[in-house]
PDB file of C-alpha atoms in Angstrom:
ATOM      1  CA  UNK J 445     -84.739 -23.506  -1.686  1.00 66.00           C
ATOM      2  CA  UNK J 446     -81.878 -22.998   0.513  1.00 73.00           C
ATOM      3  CA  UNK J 447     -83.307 -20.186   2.639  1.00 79.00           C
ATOM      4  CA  UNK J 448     -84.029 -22.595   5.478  1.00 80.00           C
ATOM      5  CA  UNK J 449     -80.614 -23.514   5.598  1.00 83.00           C
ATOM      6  CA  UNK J 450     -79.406 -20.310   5.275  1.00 85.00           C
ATOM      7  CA  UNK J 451     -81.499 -19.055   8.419  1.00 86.00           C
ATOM      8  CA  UNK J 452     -80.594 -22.167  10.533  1.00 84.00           C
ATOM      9  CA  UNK J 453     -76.935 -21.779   9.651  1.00 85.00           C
ATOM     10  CA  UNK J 454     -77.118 -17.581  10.768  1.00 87.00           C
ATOM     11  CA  UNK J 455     -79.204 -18.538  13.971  1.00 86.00           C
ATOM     12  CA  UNK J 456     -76.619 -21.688  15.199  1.00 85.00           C
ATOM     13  CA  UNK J 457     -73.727 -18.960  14.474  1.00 83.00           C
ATOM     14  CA  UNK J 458     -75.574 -16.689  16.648  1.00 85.00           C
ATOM     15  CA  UNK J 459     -76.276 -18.849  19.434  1.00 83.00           C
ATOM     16  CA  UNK J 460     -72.246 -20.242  19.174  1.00 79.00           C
ATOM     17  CA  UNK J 461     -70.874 -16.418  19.525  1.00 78.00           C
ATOM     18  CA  UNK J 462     -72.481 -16.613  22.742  1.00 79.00           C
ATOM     19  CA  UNK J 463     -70.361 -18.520  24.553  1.00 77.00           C
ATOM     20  CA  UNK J 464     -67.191 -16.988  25.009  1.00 77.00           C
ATOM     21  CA  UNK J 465     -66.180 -17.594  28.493  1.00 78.00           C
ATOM     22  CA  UNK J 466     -65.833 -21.414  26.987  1.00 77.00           C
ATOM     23  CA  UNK J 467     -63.386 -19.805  24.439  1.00 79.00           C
ATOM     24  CA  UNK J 468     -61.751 -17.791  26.273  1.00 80.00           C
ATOM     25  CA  UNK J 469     -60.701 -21.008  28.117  1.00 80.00           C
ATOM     26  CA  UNK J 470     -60.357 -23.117  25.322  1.00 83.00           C
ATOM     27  CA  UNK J 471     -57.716 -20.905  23.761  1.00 87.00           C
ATOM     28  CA  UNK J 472     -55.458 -21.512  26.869  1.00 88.00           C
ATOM     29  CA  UNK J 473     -55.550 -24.824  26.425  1.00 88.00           C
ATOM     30  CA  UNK J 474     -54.764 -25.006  22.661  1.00 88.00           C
ATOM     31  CA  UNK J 475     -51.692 -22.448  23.739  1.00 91.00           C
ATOM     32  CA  UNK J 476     -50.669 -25.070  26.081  1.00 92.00           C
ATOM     33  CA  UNK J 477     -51.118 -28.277  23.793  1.00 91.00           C
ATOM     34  CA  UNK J 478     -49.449 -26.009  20.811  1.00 92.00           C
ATOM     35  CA  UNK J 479     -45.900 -25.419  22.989  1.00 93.00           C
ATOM     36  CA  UNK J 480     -46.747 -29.549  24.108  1.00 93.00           C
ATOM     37  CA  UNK J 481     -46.498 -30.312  20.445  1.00 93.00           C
ATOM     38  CA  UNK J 482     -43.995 -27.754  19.490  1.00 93.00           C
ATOM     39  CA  UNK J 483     -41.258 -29.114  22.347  1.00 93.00           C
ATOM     40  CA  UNK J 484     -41.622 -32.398  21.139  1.00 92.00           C
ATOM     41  CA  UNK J 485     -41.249 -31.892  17.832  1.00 91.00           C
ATOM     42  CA  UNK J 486     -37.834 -29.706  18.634  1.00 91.00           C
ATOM     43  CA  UNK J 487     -36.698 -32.594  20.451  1.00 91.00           C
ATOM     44  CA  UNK J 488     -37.275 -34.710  17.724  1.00 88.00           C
ATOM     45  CA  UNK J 489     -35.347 -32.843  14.807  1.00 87.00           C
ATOM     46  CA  UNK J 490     -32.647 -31.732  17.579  1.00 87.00           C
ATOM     47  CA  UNK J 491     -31.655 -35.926  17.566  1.00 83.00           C
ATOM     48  CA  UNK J 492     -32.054 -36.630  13.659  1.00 78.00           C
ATOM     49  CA  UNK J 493     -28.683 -36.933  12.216  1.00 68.00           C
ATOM     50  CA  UNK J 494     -29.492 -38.682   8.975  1.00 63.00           C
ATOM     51  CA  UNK J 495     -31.410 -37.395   5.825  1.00 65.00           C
ATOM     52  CA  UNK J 496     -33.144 -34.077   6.283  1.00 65.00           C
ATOM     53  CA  UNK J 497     -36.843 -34.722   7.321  1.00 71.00           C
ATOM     54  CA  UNK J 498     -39.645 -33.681   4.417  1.00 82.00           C
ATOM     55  CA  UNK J 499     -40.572 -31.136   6.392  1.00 85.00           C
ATOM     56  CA  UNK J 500     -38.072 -28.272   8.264  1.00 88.00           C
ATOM     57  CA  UNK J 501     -38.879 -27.399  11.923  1.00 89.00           C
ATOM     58  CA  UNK J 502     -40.083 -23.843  11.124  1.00 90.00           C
ATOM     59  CA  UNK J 503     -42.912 -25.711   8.696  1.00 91.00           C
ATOM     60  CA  UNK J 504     -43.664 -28.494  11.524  1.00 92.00           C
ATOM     61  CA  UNK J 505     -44.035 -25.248  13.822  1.00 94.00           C
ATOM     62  CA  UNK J 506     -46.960 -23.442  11.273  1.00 93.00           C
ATOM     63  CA  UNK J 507     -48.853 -26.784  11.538  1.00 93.00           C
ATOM     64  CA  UNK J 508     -48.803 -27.388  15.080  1.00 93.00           C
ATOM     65  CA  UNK J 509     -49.851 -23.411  15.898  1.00 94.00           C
ATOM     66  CA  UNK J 510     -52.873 -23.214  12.769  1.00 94.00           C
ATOM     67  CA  UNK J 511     -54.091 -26.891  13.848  1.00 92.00           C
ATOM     68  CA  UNK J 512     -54.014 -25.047  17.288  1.00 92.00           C
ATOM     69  CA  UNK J 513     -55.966 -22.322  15.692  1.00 92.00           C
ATOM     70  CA  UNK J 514     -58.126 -23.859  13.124  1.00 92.00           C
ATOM     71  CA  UNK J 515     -58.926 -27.345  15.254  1.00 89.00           C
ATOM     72  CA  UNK J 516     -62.693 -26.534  15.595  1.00 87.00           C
ATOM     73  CA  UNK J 517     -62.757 -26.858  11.554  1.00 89.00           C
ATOM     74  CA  UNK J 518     -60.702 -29.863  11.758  1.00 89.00           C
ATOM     75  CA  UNK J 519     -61.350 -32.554  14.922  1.00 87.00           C
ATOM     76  CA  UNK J 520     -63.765 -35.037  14.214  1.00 87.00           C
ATOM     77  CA  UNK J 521     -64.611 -35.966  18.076  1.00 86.00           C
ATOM     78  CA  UNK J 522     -66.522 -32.266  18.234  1.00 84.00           C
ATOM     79  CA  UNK J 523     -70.015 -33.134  18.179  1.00 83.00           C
ATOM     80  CA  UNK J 524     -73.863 -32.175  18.711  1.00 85.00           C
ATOM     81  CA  UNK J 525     -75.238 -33.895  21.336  1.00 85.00           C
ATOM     82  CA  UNK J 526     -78.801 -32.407  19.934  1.00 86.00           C
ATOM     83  CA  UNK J 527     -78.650 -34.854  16.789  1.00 87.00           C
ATOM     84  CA  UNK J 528     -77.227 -37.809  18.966  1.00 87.00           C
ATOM     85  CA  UNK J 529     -80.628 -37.702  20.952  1.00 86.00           C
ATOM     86  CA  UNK J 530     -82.634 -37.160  18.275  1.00 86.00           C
ATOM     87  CA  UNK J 531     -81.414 -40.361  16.716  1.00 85.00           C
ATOM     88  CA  UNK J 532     -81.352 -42.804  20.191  1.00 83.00           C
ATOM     89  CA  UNK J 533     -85.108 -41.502  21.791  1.00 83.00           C
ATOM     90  CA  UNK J 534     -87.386 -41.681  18.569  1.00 79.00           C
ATOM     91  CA  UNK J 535     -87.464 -37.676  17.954  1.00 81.00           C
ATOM     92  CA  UNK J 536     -85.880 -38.018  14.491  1.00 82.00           C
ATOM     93  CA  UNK J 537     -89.722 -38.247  13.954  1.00 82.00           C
ATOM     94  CA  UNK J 538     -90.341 -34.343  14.676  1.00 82.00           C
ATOM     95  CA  UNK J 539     -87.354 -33.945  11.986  1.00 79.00           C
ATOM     96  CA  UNK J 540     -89.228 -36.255   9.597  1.00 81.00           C
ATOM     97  CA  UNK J 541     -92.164 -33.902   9.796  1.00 82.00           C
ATOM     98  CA  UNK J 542     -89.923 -30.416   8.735  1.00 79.00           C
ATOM     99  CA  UNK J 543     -90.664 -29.493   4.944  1.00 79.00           C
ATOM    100  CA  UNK J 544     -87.063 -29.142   4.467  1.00 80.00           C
ATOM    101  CA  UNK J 545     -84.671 -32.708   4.305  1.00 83.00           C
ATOM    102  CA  UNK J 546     -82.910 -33.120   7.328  1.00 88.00           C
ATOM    103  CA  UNK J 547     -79.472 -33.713   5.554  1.00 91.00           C
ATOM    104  CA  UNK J 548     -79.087 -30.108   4.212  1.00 90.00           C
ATOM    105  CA  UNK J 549     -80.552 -29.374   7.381  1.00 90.00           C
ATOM    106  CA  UNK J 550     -77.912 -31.142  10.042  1.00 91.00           C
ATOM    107  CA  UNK J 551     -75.303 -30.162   7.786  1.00 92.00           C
ATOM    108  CA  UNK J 552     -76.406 -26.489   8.097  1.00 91.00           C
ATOM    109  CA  UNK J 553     -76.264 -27.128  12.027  1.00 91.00           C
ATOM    110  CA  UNK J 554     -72.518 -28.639  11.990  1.00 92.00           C
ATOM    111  CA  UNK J 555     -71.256 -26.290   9.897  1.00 92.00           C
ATOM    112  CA  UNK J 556     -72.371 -23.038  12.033  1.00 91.00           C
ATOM    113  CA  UNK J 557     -71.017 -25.369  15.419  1.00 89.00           C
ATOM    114  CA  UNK J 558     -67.777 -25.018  13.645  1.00 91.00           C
ATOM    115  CA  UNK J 559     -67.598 -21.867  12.146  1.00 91.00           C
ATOM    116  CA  UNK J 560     -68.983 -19.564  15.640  1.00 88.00           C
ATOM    117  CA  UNK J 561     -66.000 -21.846  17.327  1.00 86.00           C
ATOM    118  CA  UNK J 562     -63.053 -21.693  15.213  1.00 88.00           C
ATOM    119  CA  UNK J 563     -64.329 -17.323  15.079  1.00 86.00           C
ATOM    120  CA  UNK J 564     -64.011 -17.092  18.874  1.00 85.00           C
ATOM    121  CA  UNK J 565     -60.464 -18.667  19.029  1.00 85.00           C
ATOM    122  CA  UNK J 566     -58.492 -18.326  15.759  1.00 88.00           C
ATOM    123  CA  UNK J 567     -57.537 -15.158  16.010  1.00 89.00           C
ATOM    124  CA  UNK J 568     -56.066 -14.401  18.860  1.00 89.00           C
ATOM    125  CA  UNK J 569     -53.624 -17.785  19.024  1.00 91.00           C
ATOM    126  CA  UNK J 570     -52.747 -16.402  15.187  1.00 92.00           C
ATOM    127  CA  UNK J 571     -52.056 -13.181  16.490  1.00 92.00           C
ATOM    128  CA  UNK J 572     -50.279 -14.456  19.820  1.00 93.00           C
ATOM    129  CA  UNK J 573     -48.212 -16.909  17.953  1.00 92.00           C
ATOM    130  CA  UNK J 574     -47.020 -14.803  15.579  1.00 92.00           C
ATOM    131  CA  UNK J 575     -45.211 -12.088  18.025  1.00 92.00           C
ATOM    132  CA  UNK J 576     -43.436 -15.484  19.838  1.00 91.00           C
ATOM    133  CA  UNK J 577     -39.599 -15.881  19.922  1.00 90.00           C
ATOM    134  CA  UNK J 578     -37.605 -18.358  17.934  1.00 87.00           C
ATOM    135  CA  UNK J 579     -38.030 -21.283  17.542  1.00 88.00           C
ATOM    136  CA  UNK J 580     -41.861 -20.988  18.592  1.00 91.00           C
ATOM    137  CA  UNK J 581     -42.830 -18.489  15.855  1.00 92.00           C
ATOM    138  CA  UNK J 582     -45.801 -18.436  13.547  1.00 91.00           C
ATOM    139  CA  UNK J 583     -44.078 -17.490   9.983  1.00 90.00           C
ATOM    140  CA  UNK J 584     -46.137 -16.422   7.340  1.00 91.00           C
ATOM    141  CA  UNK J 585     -46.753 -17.964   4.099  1.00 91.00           C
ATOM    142  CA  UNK J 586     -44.188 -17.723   1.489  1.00 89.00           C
ATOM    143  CA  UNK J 587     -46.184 -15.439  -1.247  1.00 90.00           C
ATOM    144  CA  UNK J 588     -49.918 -14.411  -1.575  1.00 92.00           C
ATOM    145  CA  UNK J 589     -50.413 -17.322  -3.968  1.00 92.00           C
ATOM    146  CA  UNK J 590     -49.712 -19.893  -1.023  1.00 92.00           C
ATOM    147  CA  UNK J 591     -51.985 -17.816   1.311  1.00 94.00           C
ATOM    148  CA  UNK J 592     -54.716 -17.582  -1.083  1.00 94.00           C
ATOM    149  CA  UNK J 593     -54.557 -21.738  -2.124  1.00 94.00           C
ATOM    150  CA  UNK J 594     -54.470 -21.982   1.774  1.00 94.00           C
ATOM    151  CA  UNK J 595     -57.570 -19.902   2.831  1.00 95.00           C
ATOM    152  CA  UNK J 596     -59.100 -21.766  -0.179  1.00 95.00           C
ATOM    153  CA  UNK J 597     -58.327 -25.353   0.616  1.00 95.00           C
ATOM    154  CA  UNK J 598     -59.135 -24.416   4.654  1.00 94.00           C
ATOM    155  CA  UNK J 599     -62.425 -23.908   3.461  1.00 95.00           C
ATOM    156  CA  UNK J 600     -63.159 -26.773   1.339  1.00 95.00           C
ATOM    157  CA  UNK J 601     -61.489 -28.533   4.355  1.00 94.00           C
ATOM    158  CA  UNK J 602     -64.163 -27.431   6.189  1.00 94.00           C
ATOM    159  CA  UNK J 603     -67.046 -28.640   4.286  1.00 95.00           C
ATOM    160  CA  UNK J 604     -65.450 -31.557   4.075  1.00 94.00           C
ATOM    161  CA  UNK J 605     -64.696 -32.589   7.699  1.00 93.00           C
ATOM    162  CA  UNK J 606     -68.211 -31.893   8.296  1.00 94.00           C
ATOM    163  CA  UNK J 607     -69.515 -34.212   5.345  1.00 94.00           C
ATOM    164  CA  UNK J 608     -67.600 -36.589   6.907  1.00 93.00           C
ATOM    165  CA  UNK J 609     -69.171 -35.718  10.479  1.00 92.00           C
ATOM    166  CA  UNK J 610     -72.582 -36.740   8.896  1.00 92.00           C
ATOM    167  CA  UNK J 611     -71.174 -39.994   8.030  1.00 92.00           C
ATOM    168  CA  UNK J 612     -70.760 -40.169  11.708  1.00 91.00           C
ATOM    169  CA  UNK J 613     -74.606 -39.150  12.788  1.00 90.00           C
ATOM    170  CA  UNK J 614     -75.697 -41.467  10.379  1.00 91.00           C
ATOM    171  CA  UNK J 615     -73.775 -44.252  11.324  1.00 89.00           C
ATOM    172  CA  UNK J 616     -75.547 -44.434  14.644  1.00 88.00           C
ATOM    173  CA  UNK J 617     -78.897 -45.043  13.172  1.00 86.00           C
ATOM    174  CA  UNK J 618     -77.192 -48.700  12.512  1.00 85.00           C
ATOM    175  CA  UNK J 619     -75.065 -48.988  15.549  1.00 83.00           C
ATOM    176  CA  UNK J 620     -77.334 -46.796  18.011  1.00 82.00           C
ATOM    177  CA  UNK J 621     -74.328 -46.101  20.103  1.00 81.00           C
ATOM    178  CA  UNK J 622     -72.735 -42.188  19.430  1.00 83.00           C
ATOM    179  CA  UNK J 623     -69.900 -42.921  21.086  1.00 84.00           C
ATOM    180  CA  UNK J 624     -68.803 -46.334  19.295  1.00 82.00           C
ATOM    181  CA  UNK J 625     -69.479 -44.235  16.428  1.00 80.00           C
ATOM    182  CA  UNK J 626     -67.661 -40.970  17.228  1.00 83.00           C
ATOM    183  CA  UNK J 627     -64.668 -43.044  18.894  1.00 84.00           C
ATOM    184  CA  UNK J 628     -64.041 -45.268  15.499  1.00 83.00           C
ATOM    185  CA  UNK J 629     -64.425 -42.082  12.769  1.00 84.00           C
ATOM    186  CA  UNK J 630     -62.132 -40.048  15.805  1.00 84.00           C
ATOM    187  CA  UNK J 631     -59.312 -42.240  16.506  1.00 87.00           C
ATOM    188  CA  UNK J 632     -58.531 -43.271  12.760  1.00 88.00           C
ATOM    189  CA  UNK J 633     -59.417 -40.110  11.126  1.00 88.00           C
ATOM    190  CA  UNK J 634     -57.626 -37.569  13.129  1.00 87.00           C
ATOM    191  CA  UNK J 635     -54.492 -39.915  12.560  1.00 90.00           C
ATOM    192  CA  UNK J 636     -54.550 -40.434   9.139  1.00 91.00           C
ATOM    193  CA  UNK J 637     -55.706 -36.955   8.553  1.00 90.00           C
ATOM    194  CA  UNK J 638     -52.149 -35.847  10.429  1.00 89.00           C
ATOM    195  CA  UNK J 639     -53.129 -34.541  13.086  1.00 88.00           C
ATOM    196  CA  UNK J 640     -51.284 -36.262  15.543  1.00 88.00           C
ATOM    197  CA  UNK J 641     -47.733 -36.500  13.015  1.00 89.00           C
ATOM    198  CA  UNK J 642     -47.382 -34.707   9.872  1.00 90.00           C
ATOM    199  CA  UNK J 643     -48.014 -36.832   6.921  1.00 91.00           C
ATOM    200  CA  UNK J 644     -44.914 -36.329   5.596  1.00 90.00           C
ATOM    201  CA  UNK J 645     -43.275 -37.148   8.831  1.00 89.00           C
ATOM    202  CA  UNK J 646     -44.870 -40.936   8.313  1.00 90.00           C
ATOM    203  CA  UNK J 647     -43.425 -44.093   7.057  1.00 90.00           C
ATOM    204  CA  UNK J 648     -43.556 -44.042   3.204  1.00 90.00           C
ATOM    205  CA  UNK J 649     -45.888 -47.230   3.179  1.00 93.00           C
ATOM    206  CA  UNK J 650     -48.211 -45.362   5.285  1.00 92.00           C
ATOM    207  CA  UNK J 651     -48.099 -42.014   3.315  1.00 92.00           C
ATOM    208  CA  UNK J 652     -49.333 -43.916   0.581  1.00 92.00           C
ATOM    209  CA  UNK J 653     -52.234 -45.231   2.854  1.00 93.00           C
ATOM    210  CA  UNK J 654     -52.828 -41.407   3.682  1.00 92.00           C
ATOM    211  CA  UNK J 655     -53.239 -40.548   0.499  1.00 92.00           C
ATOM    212  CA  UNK J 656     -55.967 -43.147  -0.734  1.00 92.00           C
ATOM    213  CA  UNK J 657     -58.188 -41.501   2.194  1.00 92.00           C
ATOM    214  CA  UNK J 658     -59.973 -38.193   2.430  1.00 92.00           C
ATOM    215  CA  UNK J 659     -58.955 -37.335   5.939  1.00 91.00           C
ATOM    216  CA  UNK J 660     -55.570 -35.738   4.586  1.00 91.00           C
ATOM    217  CA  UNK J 661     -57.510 -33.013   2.381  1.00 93.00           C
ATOM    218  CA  UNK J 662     -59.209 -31.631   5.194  1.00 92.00           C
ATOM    219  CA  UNK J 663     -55.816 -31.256   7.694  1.00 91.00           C
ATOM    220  CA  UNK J 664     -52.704 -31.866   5.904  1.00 92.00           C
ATOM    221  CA  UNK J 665     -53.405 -30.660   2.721  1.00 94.00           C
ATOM    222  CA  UNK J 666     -54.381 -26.903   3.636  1.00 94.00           C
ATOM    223  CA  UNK J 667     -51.328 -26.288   6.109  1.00 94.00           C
ATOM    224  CA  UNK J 668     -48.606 -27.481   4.330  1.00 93.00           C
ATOM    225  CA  UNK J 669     -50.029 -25.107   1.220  1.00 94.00           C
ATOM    226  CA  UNK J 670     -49.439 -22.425   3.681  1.00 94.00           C
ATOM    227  CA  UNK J 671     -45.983 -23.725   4.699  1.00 91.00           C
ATOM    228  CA  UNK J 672     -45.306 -23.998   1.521  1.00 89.00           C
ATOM    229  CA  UNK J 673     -43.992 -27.437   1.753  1.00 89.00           C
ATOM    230  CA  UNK J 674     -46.761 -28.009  -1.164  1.00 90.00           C
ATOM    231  CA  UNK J 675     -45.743 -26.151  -4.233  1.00 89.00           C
ATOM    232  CA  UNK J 676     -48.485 -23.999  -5.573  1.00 88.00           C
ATOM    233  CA  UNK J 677     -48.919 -26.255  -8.644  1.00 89.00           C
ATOM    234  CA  UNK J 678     -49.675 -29.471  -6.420  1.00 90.00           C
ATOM    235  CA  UNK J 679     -51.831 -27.031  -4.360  1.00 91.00           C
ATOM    236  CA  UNK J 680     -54.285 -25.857  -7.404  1.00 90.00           C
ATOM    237  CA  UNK J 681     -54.417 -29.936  -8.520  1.00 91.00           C
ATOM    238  CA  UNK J 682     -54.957 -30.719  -4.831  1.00 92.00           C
ATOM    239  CA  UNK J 683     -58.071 -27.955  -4.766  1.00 94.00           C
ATOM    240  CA  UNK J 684     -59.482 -30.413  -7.634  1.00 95.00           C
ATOM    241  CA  UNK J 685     -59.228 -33.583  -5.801  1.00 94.00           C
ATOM    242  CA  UNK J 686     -60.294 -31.553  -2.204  1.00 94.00           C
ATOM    243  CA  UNK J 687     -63.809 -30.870  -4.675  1.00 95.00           C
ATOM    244  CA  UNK J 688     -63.780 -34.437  -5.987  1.00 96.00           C
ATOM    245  CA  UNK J 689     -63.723 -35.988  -2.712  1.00 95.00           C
ATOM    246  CA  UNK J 690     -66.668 -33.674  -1.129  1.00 95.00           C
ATOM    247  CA  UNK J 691     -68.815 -34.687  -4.040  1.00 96.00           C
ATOM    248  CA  UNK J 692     -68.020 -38.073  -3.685  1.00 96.00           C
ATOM    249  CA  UNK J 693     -68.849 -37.691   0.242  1.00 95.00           C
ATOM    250  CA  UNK J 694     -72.044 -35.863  -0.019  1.00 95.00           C
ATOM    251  CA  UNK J 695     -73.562 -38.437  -2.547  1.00 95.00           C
ATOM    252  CA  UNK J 696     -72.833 -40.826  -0.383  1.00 94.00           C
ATOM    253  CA  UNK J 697     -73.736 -39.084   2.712  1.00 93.00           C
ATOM    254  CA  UNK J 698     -77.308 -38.637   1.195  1.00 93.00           C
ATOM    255  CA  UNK J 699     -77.686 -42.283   0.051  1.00 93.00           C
ATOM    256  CA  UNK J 700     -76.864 -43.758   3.348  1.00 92.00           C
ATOM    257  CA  UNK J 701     -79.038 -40.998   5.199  1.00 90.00           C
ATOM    258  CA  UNK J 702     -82.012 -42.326   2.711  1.00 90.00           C
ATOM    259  CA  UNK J 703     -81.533 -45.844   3.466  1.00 90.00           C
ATOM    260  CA  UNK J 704     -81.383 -45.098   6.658  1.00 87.00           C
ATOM    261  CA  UNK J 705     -84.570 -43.331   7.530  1.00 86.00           C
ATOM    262  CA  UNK J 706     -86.732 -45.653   5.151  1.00 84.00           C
ATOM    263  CA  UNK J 707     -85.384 -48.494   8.301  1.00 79.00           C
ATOM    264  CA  UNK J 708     -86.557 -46.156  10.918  1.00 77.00           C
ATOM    265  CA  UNK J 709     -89.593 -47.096  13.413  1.00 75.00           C
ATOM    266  CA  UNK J 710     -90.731 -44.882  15.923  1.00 72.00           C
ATOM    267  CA  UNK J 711     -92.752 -46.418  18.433  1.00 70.00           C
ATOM    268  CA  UNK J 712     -95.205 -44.542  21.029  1.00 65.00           C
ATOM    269  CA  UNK J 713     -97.449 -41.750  20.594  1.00 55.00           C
TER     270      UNK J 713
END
């Protein structure tokens, strides 16, 4: 049953390894936007001089250089243009006419978009970042526990960032606009998720905000399990509620993409 899945998922990661001179450039730029991020954030801790921040530099550091490294699992503005146009001219009907439902389908699509991405560029910035000088340093995690919760919640992360990314496609069969849509999920999710501050960086009134959403799980959550700033306690509790969440996602997901296409008319011949 999934077999068609399967085989779209192998031949989008194919086609995505393909383009490396787009990687190749892409790293620079995360390099650049990780010292950006980095410098600001040394600025920042070098003028507290009240209560320690919730979160050391060296930790702040980690996240700014595996958001860096990771961000094709974890932005919300990447997108496939494909699906857009599908949706706006009317060829959702070719879609309508595959044997297999187009939810598993799409899903199958984002998911290798992400994955052949995140390959081409996570390595070397780990790698790179790793052999920097002080303060600019990639440490590793404190034990093998807090590396294996990490790669563990990085991945759940990543299933659910692209759940939410079909809440997204969806959404324009209402508003028929993929940029309205894209901007709105994009500009509040990314910020709430942390990536533009650290959660715990944030006002307490808004951490609790943070923490009623599920855009946390899929950015916060897994790097502060490898900075350790999570315990490894909260971080096996916080693997439940990652699963909880992507449950509760995909059911909806699948409801709204069924209301959806029983509204859709497609005109011509």
């Amino acid at each position: 049953m999934i077999k068609p899945y399967y085989a779209v998922l192998r031949l989008r990661l194919s086609n995505g390894l393909q383009y490396r001179a787009a990687a190749y450039a892409g790293i620079g730029t995360q390099f650049f936007f990780g010292f950006i991020f980095i410098m600001v954030f040394e600025a920042f801790y070098a003028q507290t001089s009240t209560a320690a921040p919730q979160m050391s530099l060296s930790e702040v550091v980690a996240y700014c250089w595996l958001k860096q490294a990771f961000l094709a699992f974890i932005v919300l503005w990447l997108r496939d243009n494909e699906l857009f146009q599908l949706i706006t001219s009317g060829n959702i009907a070719y879609e309508l006419c595959r044997p297999s439902g187009i939810y598993g389908l799409w899903y199958a699509k984002l998911l290798a978009q992400r994955l052949s991405s995140a390959l081409l560029r996570c390595l070397p910035i780990l790698l790179v970042s790793f052999f920097l000088p002080q303060p600019y340093r990639l440490e590793l995690p404190p034990d093998f526990a807090a590396f294996f919760l990490f790669v563990c919640s990085l991945i759940i992360g990543l299933f659910l960032i692209v759940t939410i990314s079909m809440l997204i496609y969806i959404s324009v069969f209402i508003t028929m606009s993929p940029a309205g849509s894209l901007l709105m999920f994009s500009v509040f999710g990314e910020f709430f998720a942390g990536m533009i501050i650290p959660v715990p960086l944030m006002p307490d009134w808004m951490q609790r905000i943070v923490y009623a959403l599920p855009f946390h799980w899929t950015v916060d959550f897994p790097f502060r399990v490898y900075t350790g700033n999570i315990s490894t306690l909260d971080a096996g509790a916080g693997l439940l509620f990652q699963l909880l969440w992507l449950a509760a996602l995909i059911f909806l997901g699948k409801i709204a993409m069924n209301k959806a296409l029983r509204r859709v008319v497609v005109q011509g011949g």
